[in-house]
Amino acid sequence: MFQKNQTDLRKDICEIGRRVWQRGYVAYNDGNISIRLDQNHVLATPTGVSKGFLSPDMLCVVDLEGRQIDGHLKVSSEILMHLTMYRERCDIGAVVHVHPPYCTAFAVAGEALDQPTLPEFVVALGKVPLAPYGAPSTPELGETVLPYVKDHDVFLLANHGALALGSDVYEAYHRMETLEQSSMIMFLARMLGRQNVIPSADLGHLESMRERMGLTFPRDCLTFPPGSSSPVRRQTEVDEAQIEAVVRRVAERLIQEMGREGGN
Ligand SMILES: [Zn+2]
């Protein structure tokens, strides 16, 4: 299986840093991104640098205990939360932590995102739990996520932001994009005065799509096959055509129901 070398993984972190900054998921020096290099080492962003202006030489290497092995800048203090994720989930190859405004607003309001409102959200993320508040830069922050980490890939952090896990950094980032886009839509729907959910009759189909894509839990922890020191990267691309078909069916059903309501 093709594995990227560390030079390319460093470029990937810089690219994702640019995307989260450009999309307004972080302000100033907020946020942190990491990639698992091997069974005991993680490549991570440094503290005190805008994610929009990272260069590959700024990144740090730490071991799973948090000892910095490489890098002239100090690693992000929130790396402790990332390391907790890598220790708990051997299927995880990357972690993205940012503060996107819409999903963070739900985290500040104290709301988990567990309503089936959008097919993409249900298939890609399932339900997103709200981890209780933990002080930034302390081991406590990672511990608040522990009760949820085996059953979810994406988490809201109360009064703080969001955390996404992935088999690689693009998957983790795309989950964060889906979370923020869906949060914005849910917020706007509420502003319009109503947040409908997908009819329960349609949820089984979305759940089976999630299952076919290997997104349900528990997952196989086949991250380090015998003789390999690199994590296996799973393919979990969401099938856009299937999602579109479900969106059409749900929309048709809602229109039919609204027609019936209007006729009464
Ligand atoms: Zn943070």
PDB file of C-alpha atoms and ligand atoms in Angstrom:
ATOM      1  CA  MET A   1       0.000   0.000   0.000  1.00  0.00           C
ATOM      2  CA  PHE A   2       1.208   3.502  -0.881  1.00  0.00           C
ATOM      3  CA  GLN A   3       2.370   5.500   2.127  1.00  0.00           C
ATOM      4  CA  LYS A   4       3.285   9.152   2.043  1.00  0.00           C
ATOM      5  CA  ASN A   5       6.730  10.195   3.265  1.00  0.00           C
ATOM      6  CA  GLN A   6       7.156  12.749   6.038  1.00  0.00           C
ATOM      7  CA  THR A   7       7.964  15.560   3.589  1.00  0.00           C
ATOM      8  CA  ASP A   8       4.562  15.138   1.947  1.00  0.00           C
ATOM      9  CA  LEU A   9       2.773  14.788   5.303  1.00  0.00           C
ATOM     10  CA  ARG A  10       4.338  18.111   6.394  1.00  0.00           C
ATOM     11  CA  LYS A  11       2.987  19.741   3.232  1.00  0.00           C
ATOM     12  CA  ASP A  12      -0.451  18.210   3.940  1.00  0.00           C
ATOM     13  CA  ILE A  13      -0.579  19.843   7.400  1.00  0.00           C
ATOM     14  CA  CYS A  14       0.369  23.232   5.881  1.00  0.00           C
ATOM     15  CA  GLU A  15      -2.339  22.816   3.225  1.00  0.00           C
ATOM     16  CA  ILE A  16      -5.014  21.965   5.814  1.00  0.00           C
ATOM     17  CA  GLY A  17      -3.790  24.872   7.977  1.00  0.00           C
ATOM     18  CA  ARG A  18      -4.326  27.206   5.029  1.00  0.00           C
ATOM     19  CA  ARG A  19      -7.823  25.834   4.428  1.00  0.00           C
ATOM     20  CA  VAL A  20      -9.008  26.159   8.050  1.00  0.00           C
ATOM     21  CA  TRP A  21      -7.653  29.725   8.229  1.00  0.00           C
ATOM     22  CA  GLN A  22      -9.148  30.742   4.877  1.00  0.00           C
ATOM     23  CA  ARG A  23     -12.558  29.338   5.818  1.00  0.00           C
ATOM     24  CA  GLY A  24     -12.568  31.246   9.112  1.00  0.00           C
ATOM     25  CA  TYR A  25     -12.391  28.164  11.310  1.00  0.00           C
ATOM     26  CA  VAL A  26      -9.617  29.800  13.369  1.00  0.00           C
ATOM     27  CA  ALA A  27      -8.554  33.292  14.427  1.00  0.00           C
ATOM     28  CA  TYR A  28      -5.017  34.456  15.301  1.00  0.00           C
ATOM     29  CA  ASN A  29      -3.019  31.369  16.398  1.00  0.00           C
ATOM     30  CA  ASP A  30      -5.994  29.154  17.280  1.00  0.00           C
ATOM     31  CA  GLY A  31      -6.332  25.512  16.300  1.00  0.00           C
ATOM     32  CA  ASN A  32      -3.952  22.598  15.894  1.00  0.00           C
ATOM     33  CA  ILE A  33      -3.450  19.790  13.398  1.00  0.00           C
ATOM     34  CA  SER A  34      -1.546  16.520  13.717  1.00  0.00           C
ATOM     35  CA  ILE A  35      -0.748  13.353  11.757  1.00  0.00           C
ATOM     36  CA  ARG A  36       0.397   9.994  13.128  1.00  0.00           C
ATOM     37  CA  LEU A  37       3.802   9.134  11.670  1.00  0.00           C
ATOM     38  CA  ASP A  38       4.188   5.648  13.143  1.00  0.00           C
ATOM     39  CA  GLN A  39       3.149   3.637  16.165  1.00  0.00           C
ATOM     40  CA  ASN A  40       4.763   6.069  18.618  1.00  0.00           C
ATOM     41  CA  HIS A  41       5.283   9.399  16.830  1.00  0.00           C
ATOM     42  CA  VAL A  42       3.073  12.275  15.755  1.00  0.00           C
ATOM     43  CA  LEU A  43       3.750  15.271  13.509  1.00  0.00           C
ATOM     44  CA  ALA A  44       2.026  18.396  14.883  1.00  0.00           C
ATOM     45  CA  THR A  45       1.635  22.143  14.517  1.00  0.00           C
ATOM     46  CA  PRO A  46       3.626  24.451  16.814  1.00  0.00           C
ATOM     47  CA  THR A  47       2.193  26.916  19.311  1.00  0.00           C
ATOM     48  CA  GLY A  48       2.066  30.630  18.506  1.00  0.00           C
ATOM     49  CA  VAL A  49       1.767  30.424  14.710  1.00  0.00           C
ATOM     50  CA  SER A  50      -1.258  31.211  12.507  1.00  0.00           C
ATOM     51  CA  LYS A  51      -2.476  28.064  10.767  1.00  0.00           C
ATOM     52  CA  GLY A  52      -2.747  30.095   7.568  1.00  0.00           C
ATOM     53  CA  PHE A  53       0.994  30.704   7.348  1.00  0.00           C
ATOM     54  CA  LEU A  54       2.628  27.416   8.286  1.00  0.00           C
ATOM     55  CA  SER A  55       5.725  26.142   6.494  1.00  0.00           C
ATOM     56  CA  PRO A  56       6.882  22.497   6.632  1.00  0.00           C
ATOM     57  CA  ASP A  57       9.998  23.323   8.721  1.00  0.00           C
ATOM     58  CA  MET A  58       7.839  24.832  11.511  1.00  0.00           C
ATOM     59  CA  LEU A  59       6.233  21.483  12.395  1.00  0.00           C
ATOM     60  CA  CYS A  60       7.167  19.412  15.443  1.00  0.00           C
ATOM     61  CA  VAL A  61       7.509  15.680  16.088  1.00  0.00           C
ATOM     62  CA  VAL A  62       6.408  14.349  19.488  1.00  0.00           C
ATOM     63  CA  ASP A  63       6.084  10.868  20.935  1.00  0.00           C
ATOM     64  CA  LEU A  64       2.781   9.552  22.294  1.00  0.00           C
ATOM     65  CA  GLU A  65       3.815  10.628  25.803  1.00  0.00           C
ATOM     66  CA  GLY A  66       4.142  14.233  24.584  1.00  0.00           C
ATOM     67  CA  ARG A  67       7.953  14.500  24.568  1.00  0.00           C
ATOM     68  CA  GLN A  68       9.129  16.719  21.706  1.00  0.00           C
ATOM     69  CA  ILE A  69      11.597  14.839  19.493  1.00  0.00           C
ATOM     70  CA  ASP A  70      12.067  17.315  16.636  1.00  0.00           C
ATOM     71  CA  GLY A  71      11.321  20.921  15.629  1.00  0.00           C
ATOM     72  CA  HIS A  72      12.759  24.331  16.515  1.00  0.00           C
ATOM     73  CA  LEU A  73       9.378  25.704  17.654  1.00  0.00           C
ATOM     74  CA  LYS A  74       7.473  24.470  20.707  1.00  0.00           C
ATOM     75  CA  VAL A  75       4.640  22.067  19.941  1.00  0.00           C
ATOM     76  CA  SER A  76       1.037  23.225  20.533  1.00  0.00           C
ATOM     77  CA  SER A  77      -0.021  22.808  24.150  1.00  0.00           C
ATOM     78  CA  GLU A  78      -3.277  21.212  22.944  1.00  0.00           C
ATOM     79  CA  ILE A  79      -1.254  18.294  21.534  1.00  0.00           C
ATOM     80  CA  LEU A  80      -2.167  16.453  24.769  1.00  0.00           C
ATOM     81  CA  MET A  81      -5.755  16.176  23.523  1.00  0.00           C
ATOM     82  CA  HIS A  82      -4.535  14.803  20.165  1.00  0.00           C
ATOM     83  CA  LEU A  83      -2.305  12.231  21.884  1.00  0.00           C
ATOM     84  CA  THR A  84      -5.241  10.981  23.946  1.00  0.00           C
ATOM     85  CA  MET A  85      -7.110  10.375  20.657  1.00  0.00           C
ATOM     86  CA  TYR A  86      -4.167   8.458  19.100  1.00  0.00           C
ATOM     87  CA  ARG A  87      -3.768   6.316  22.206  1.00  0.00           C
ATOM     88  CA  GLU A  88      -7.480   5.460  22.339  1.00  0.00           C
ATOM     89  CA  ARG A  89      -8.090   4.937  18.614  1.00  0.00           C
ATOM     90  CA  CYS A  90      -5.413   2.999  16.761  1.00  0.00           C
ATOM     91  CA  ASP A  91      -7.443   3.378  13.529  1.00  0.00           C
ATOM     92  CA  ILE A  92      -6.916   7.138  13.593  1.00  0.00           C
ATOM     93  CA  GLY A  93      -4.148   8.712  11.474  1.00  0.00           C
ATOM     94  CA  ALA A  94      -4.874  12.428  11.926  1.00  0.00           C
ATOM     95  CA  VAL A  95      -6.595  14.954  14.210  1.00  0.00           C
ATOM     96  CA  VAL A  96      -7.890  18.446  13.368  1.00  0.00           C
ATOM     97  CA  HIS A  97      -8.945  20.828  16.152  1.00  0.00           C
ATOM     98  CA  VAL A  98     -10.392  24.263  15.285  1.00  0.00           C
ATOM     99  CA  HIS A  99     -13.051  26.765  16.430  1.00  0.00           C
ATOM    100  CA  PRO A 100     -15.487  27.183  13.480  1.00  0.00           C
ATOM    101  CA  PRO A 101     -18.133  29.778  14.427  1.00  0.00           C
ATOM    102  CA  TYR A 102     -21.393  27.902  13.759  1.00  0.00           C
ATOM    103  CA  CYS A 103     -20.562  24.567  15.350  1.00  0.00           C
ATOM    104  CA  THR A 104     -18.761  26.359  18.186  1.00  0.00           C
ATOM    105  CA  ALA A 105     -21.935  28.389  18.736  1.00  0.00           C
ATOM    106  CA  PHE A 106     -23.783  25.101  19.378  1.00  0.00           C
ATOM    107  CA  ALA A 107     -20.938  24.089  21.723  1.00  0.00           C
ATOM    108  CA  VAL A 108     -21.320  27.384  23.597  1.00  0.00           C
ATOM    109  CA  ALA A 109     -25.098  26.923  23.726  1.00  0.00           C
ATOM    110  CA  GLY A 110     -24.485  23.491  25.276  1.00  0.00           C
ATOM    111  CA  GLU A 111     -26.134  21.504  22.465  1.00  0.00           C
ATOM    112  CA  ALA A 112     -24.969  18.212  20.988  1.00  0.00           C
ATOM    113  CA  LEU A 113     -25.765  17.811  17.278  1.00  0.00           C
ATOM    114  CA  ASP A 114     -27.726  14.586  17.478  1.00  0.00           C
ATOM    115  CA  GLN A 115     -30.787  15.357  15.340  1.00  0.00           C
ATOM    116  CA  PRO A 116     -30.990  13.816  11.829  1.00  0.00           C
ATOM    117  CA  THR A 117     -31.410  17.032   9.871  1.00  0.00           C
ATOM    118  CA  LEU A 118     -29.245  16.526   6.750  1.00  0.00           C
ATOM    119  CA  PRO A 119     -28.392  13.273   4.915  1.00  0.00           C
ATOM    120  CA  GLU A 120     -24.707  14.220   4.455  1.00  0.00           C
ATOM    121  CA  PHE A 121     -24.420  14.872   8.164  1.00  0.00           C
ATOM    122  CA  VAL A 122     -26.140  11.604   9.154  1.00  0.00           C
ATOM    123  CA  VAL A 123     -24.039   9.501   6.755  1.00  0.00           C
ATOM    124  CA  ALA A 124     -20.659  11.159   7.275  1.00  0.00           C
ATOM    125  CA  LEU A 125     -20.841  11.975  10.992  1.00  0.00           C
ATOM    126  CA  GLY A 126     -23.779  10.113  12.563  1.00  0.00           C
ATOM    127  CA  LYS A 127     -24.370  12.062  15.764  1.00  0.00           C
ATOM    128  CA  VAL A 128     -21.934  14.618  17.155  1.00  0.00           C
ATOM    129  CA  PRO A 129     -21.686  14.569  20.951  1.00  0.00           C
ATOM    130  CA  LEU A 130     -20.884  17.532  23.185  1.00  0.00           C
ATOM    131  CA  ALA A 131     -17.903  16.875  25.463  1.00  0.00           C
ATOM    132  CA  PRO A 132     -18.042  18.854  28.730  1.00  0.00           C
ATOM    133  CA  TYR A 133     -15.783  21.855  29.206  1.00  0.00           C
ATOM    134  CA  GLY A 134     -12.120  21.131  29.879  1.00  0.00           C
ATOM    135  CA  ALA A 135      -9.438  23.730  30.509  1.00  0.00           C
ATOM    136  CA  PRO A 136      -7.393  24.338  27.315  1.00  0.00           C
ATOM    137  CA  SER A 137      -3.807  23.072  27.291  1.00  0.00           C
ATOM    138  CA  THR A 138      -4.362  20.579  30.124  1.00  0.00           C
ATOM    139  CA  PRO A 139      -4.707  16.767  30.038  1.00  0.00           C
ATOM    140  CA  GLU A 140      -8.268  17.366  31.292  1.00  0.00           C
ATOM    141  CA  LEU A 141      -9.273  18.611  27.813  1.00  0.00           C
ATOM    142  CA  GLY A 142      -8.591  15.210  26.188  1.00  0.00           C
ATOM    143  CA  GLU A 143     -10.187  13.376  29.111  1.00  0.00           C
ATOM    144  CA  THR A 144     -13.506  15.165  28.564  1.00  0.00           C
ATOM    145  CA  VAL A 145     -13.702  13.481  25.131  1.00  0.00           C
ATOM    146  CA  LEU A 146     -12.836   9.989  26.429  1.00  0.00           C
ATOM    147  CA  PRO A 147     -16.424   8.826  27.105  1.00  0.00           C
ATOM    148  CA  TYR A 148     -17.286   9.463  23.408  1.00  0.00           C
ATOM    149  CA  VAL A 149     -14.070   8.646  21.578  1.00  0.00           C
ATOM    150  CA  LYS A 150     -14.801   4.990  20.761  1.00  0.00           C
ATOM    151  CA  ASP A 151     -18.186   5.756  19.187  1.00  0.00           C
ATOM    152  CA  HIS A 152     -17.650   8.983  17.236  1.00  0.00           C
ATOM    153  CA  ASP A 153     -15.191  10.646  14.844  1.00  0.00           C
ATOM    154  CA  VAL A 154     -16.267  14.234  15.481  1.00  0.00           C
ATOM    155  CA  PHE A 155     -16.899  16.042  18.775  1.00  0.00           C
ATOM    156  CA  LEU A 156     -18.051  19.432  19.994  1.00  0.00           C
ATOM    157  CA  LEU A 157     -16.016  20.759  22.922  1.00  0.00           C
ATOM    158  CA  ALA A 158     -18.210  22.807  25.276  1.00  0.00           C
ATOM    159  CA  ASN A 159     -17.362  26.535  25.279  1.00  0.00           C
ATOM    160  CA  HIS A 160     -14.354  25.877  23.076  1.00  0.00           C
ATOM    161  CA  GLY A 161     -14.614  24.423  19.540  1.00  0.00           C
ATOM    162  CA  ALA A 162     -14.617  21.127  17.660  1.00  0.00           C
ATOM    163  CA  LEU A 163     -12.415  18.104  17.132  1.00  0.00           C
ATOM    164  CA  ALA A 164     -12.364  15.766  14.105  1.00  0.00           C
ATOM    165  CA  LEU A 165     -10.526  12.455  13.682  1.00  0.00           C
ATOM    166  CA  GLY A 166      -9.711  10.732  10.400  1.00  0.00           C
ATOM    167  CA  SER A 167      -7.678   7.961   8.857  1.00  0.00           C
ATOM    168  CA  ASP A 168      -5.709  10.801   7.239  1.00  0.00           C
ATOM    169  CA  VAL A 169      -5.656  14.582   7.630  1.00  0.00           C
ATOM    170  CA  TYR A 170      -7.901  15.179   4.596  1.00  0.00           C
ATOM    171  CA  GLU A 171     -10.588  12.888   5.997  1.00  0.00           C
ATOM    172  CA  ALA A 172     -10.408  14.638   9.391  1.00  0.00           C
ATOM    173  CA  TYR A 173     -10.599  18.045   7.651  1.00  0.00           C
ATOM    174  CA  HIS A 174     -13.530  17.008   5.431  1.00  0.00           C
ATOM    175  CA  ARG A 175     -15.432  15.830   8.498  1.00  0.00           C
ATOM    176  CA  MET A 176     -14.837  19.259  10.029  1.00  0.00           C
ATOM    177  CA  GLU A 177     -16.144  20.917   6.838  1.00  0.00           C
ATOM    178  CA  THR A 178     -19.308  18.768   6.927  1.00  0.00           C
ATOM    179  CA  LEU A 179     -19.769  19.598  10.619  1.00  0.00           C
ATOM    180  CA  GLU A 180     -19.464  23.361  10.082  1.00  0.00           C
ATOM    181  CA  GLN A 181     -21.543  23.478   6.895  1.00  0.00           C
ATOM    182  CA  SER A 182     -24.318  21.447   8.559  1.00  0.00           C
ATOM    183  CA  SER A 183     -24.157  23.582  11.718  1.00  0.00           C
ATOM    184  CA  MET A 184     -24.576  26.730   9.629  1.00  0.00           C
ATOM    185  CA  ILE A 185     -27.627  25.251   7.863  1.00  0.00           C
ATOM    186  CA  MET A 186     -29.178  24.108  11.162  1.00  0.00           C
ATOM    187  CA  PHE A 187     -28.577  27.563  12.633  1.00  0.00           C
ATOM    188  CA  LEU A 188     -30.181  29.280   9.629  1.00  0.00           C
ATOM    189  CA  ALA A 189     -33.163  26.874   9.663  1.00  0.00           C
ATOM    190  CA  ARG A 190     -33.755  27.808  13.285  1.00  0.00           C
ATOM    191  CA  MET A 191     -33.605  31.485  12.330  1.00  0.00           C
ATOM    192  CA  LEU A 192     -36.422  30.720   9.873  1.00  0.00           C
ATOM    193  CA  GLY A 193     -38.333  29.359  12.829  1.00  0.00           C
ATOM    194  CA  ARG A 194     -38.325  25.639  12.140  1.00  0.00           C
ATOM    195  CA  GLN A 195     -35.853  22.742  12.136  1.00  0.00           C
ATOM    196  CA  ASN A 196     -37.442  19.645  10.618  1.00  0.00           C
ATOM    197  CA  VAL A 197     -35.771  16.266  10.937  1.00  0.00           C
ATOM    198  CA  ILE A 198     -35.466  13.531   8.312  1.00  0.00           C
ATOM    199  CA  PRO A 199     -38.478  11.163   8.632  1.00  0.00           C
ATOM    200  CA  SER A 200     -37.571   8.054  10.633  1.00  0.00           C
ATOM    201  CA  ALA A 201     -38.611   5.840   7.679  1.00  0.00           C
ATOM    202  CA  ASP A 202     -35.641   7.212   5.726  1.00  0.00           C
ATOM    203  CA  LEU A 203     -33.062   6.888   8.474  1.00  0.00           C
ATOM    204  CA  GLY A 204     -32.555   3.138   7.996  1.00  0.00           C
ATOM    205  CA  HIS A 205     -31.330   3.729   4.438  1.00  0.00           C
ATOM    206  CA  LEU A 206     -28.844   6.390   5.596  1.00  0.00           C
ATOM    207  CA  GLU A 207     -27.657   4.102   8.400  1.00  0.00           C
ATOM    208  CA  SER A 208     -27.038   1.254   5.960  1.00  0.00           C
ATOM    209  CA  MET A 209     -25.060   3.612   3.706  1.00  0.00           C
ATOM    210  CA  ARG A 210     -22.978   4.521   6.731  1.00  0.00           C
ATOM    211  CA  GLU A 211     -22.442   0.842   7.432  1.00  0.00           C
ATOM    212  CA  ARG A 212     -21.420   0.051   3.827  1.00  0.00           C
ATOM    213  CA  MET A 213     -18.833   2.837   3.988  1.00  0.00           C
ATOM    214  CA  GLY A 214     -17.340   1.365   7.157  1.00  0.00           C
ATOM    215  CA  LEU A 215     -18.295   4.411   9.210  1.00  0.00           C
ATOM    216  CA  THR A 216     -20.192   2.683  12.008  1.00  0.00           C
ATOM    217  CA  PHE A 217     -18.670   1.590  15.305  1.00  0.00           C
ATOM    218  CA  PRO A 218     -16.902  -0.353  16.654  1.00  0.00           C
ATOM    219  CA  ARG A 219     -14.194  -0.278  13.979  1.00  0.00           C
ATOM    220  CA  ASP A 220     -11.467  -2.796  13.337  1.00  0.00           C
ATOM    221  CA  CYS A 221      -8.184  -1.551  14.743  1.00  0.00           C
ATOM    222  CA  LEU A 222      -5.967  -2.802  11.924  1.00  0.00           C
ATOM    223  CA  THR A 223      -3.808   0.298  11.919  1.00  0.00           C
ATOM    224  CA  PHE A 224      -0.426  -1.382  12.245  1.00  0.00           C
ATOM    225  CA  PRO A 225      -0.257  -4.642  10.290  1.00  0.00           C
ATOM    226  CA  PRO A 226       2.590  -7.024  11.213  1.00  0.00           C
ATOM    227  CA  GLY A 227       5.913  -5.790   9.878  1.00  0.00           C
ATOM    228  CA  SER A 228       4.595  -2.285   9.119  1.00  0.00           C
ATOM    229  CA  SER A 229       5.366   0.849  11.096  1.00  0.00           C
ATOM    230  CA  SER A 230       2.903   3.010   9.150  1.00  0.00           C
ATOM    231  CA  PRO A 231      -0.818   3.337   9.693  1.00  0.00           C
ATOM    232  CA  VAL A 232      -3.227   1.803   7.186  1.00  0.00           C
ATOM    233  CA  ARG A 233      -5.355   4.465   5.519  1.00  0.00           C
ATOM    234  CA  ARG A 234      -8.968   3.467   4.994  1.00  0.00           C
ATOM    235  CA  GLN A 235     -11.023   4.675   2.060  1.00  0.00           C
ATOM    236  CA  THR A 236     -14.234   6.225   3.392  1.00  0.00           C
ATOM    237  CA  GLU A 237     -15.300   8.577   0.630  1.00  0.00           C
ATOM    238  CA  VAL A 238     -18.956   9.481   0.930  1.00  0.00           C
ATOM    239  CA  ASP A 239     -20.949   8.362  -2.116  1.00  0.00           C
ATOM    240  CA  GLU A 240     -22.343  11.670  -3.412  1.00  0.00           C
ATOM    241  CA  ALA A 241     -24.790  10.075  -5.898  1.00  0.00           C
ATOM    242  CA  GLN A 242     -26.386   7.936  -3.194  1.00  0.00           C
ATOM    243  CA  ILE A 243     -26.731  10.920  -0.876  1.00  0.00           C
ATOM    244  CA  GLU A 244     -28.329  12.985  -3.630  1.00  0.00           C
ATOM    245  CA  ALA A 245     -30.866  10.226  -4.273  1.00  0.00           C
ATOM    246  CA  VAL A 246     -31.813  10.201  -0.580  1.00  0.00           C
ATOM    247  CA  VAL A 247     -32.037  14.012  -0.492  1.00  0.00           C
ATOM    248  CA  ARG A 248     -34.446  13.877  -3.447  1.00  0.00           C
ATOM    249  CA  ARG A 249     -36.606  11.225  -1.767  1.00  0.00           C
ATOM    250  CA  VAL A 250     -36.709  13.157   1.519  1.00  0.00           C
ATOM    251  CA  ALA A 251     -37.573  16.403  -0.290  1.00  0.00           C
ATOM    252  CA  GLU A 252     -40.374  14.684  -2.235  1.00  0.00           C
ATOM    253  CA  ARG A 253     -41.811  13.204   0.953  1.00  0.00           C
ATOM    254  CA  LEU A 254     -41.677  16.569   2.760  1.00  0.00           C
ATOM    255  CA  ILE A 255     -43.414  18.281  -0.172  1.00  0.00           C
ATOM    256  CA  GLN A 256     -46.109  15.565  -0.140  1.00  0.00           C
ATOM    257  CA  GLU A 257     -46.565  15.951   3.630  1.00  0.00           C
ATOM    258  CA  MET A 258     -46.741  19.746   3.365  1.00  0.00           C
ATOM    259  CA  GLY A 259     -49.362  19.327   0.610  1.00  0.00           C
ATOM    260  CA  ARG A 260     -51.414  17.065   2.887  1.00  0.00           C
ATOM    261  CA  GLU A 261     -51.073  19.512   5.828  1.00  0.00           C
ATOM    262  CA  GLY A 262     -52.114  22.401   3.556  1.00  0.00           C
ATOM    263  CA  GLY A 263     -55.217  20.463   2.420  1.00  0.00           C
ATOM    264  CA  ASN A 264     -56.512  20.001   5.968  1.00  0.00           C
TER     265      ASN A 264
HETATM  266 ZN    ZN B   1      -8.795  25.120  20.909  1.00  0.00          ZN
END
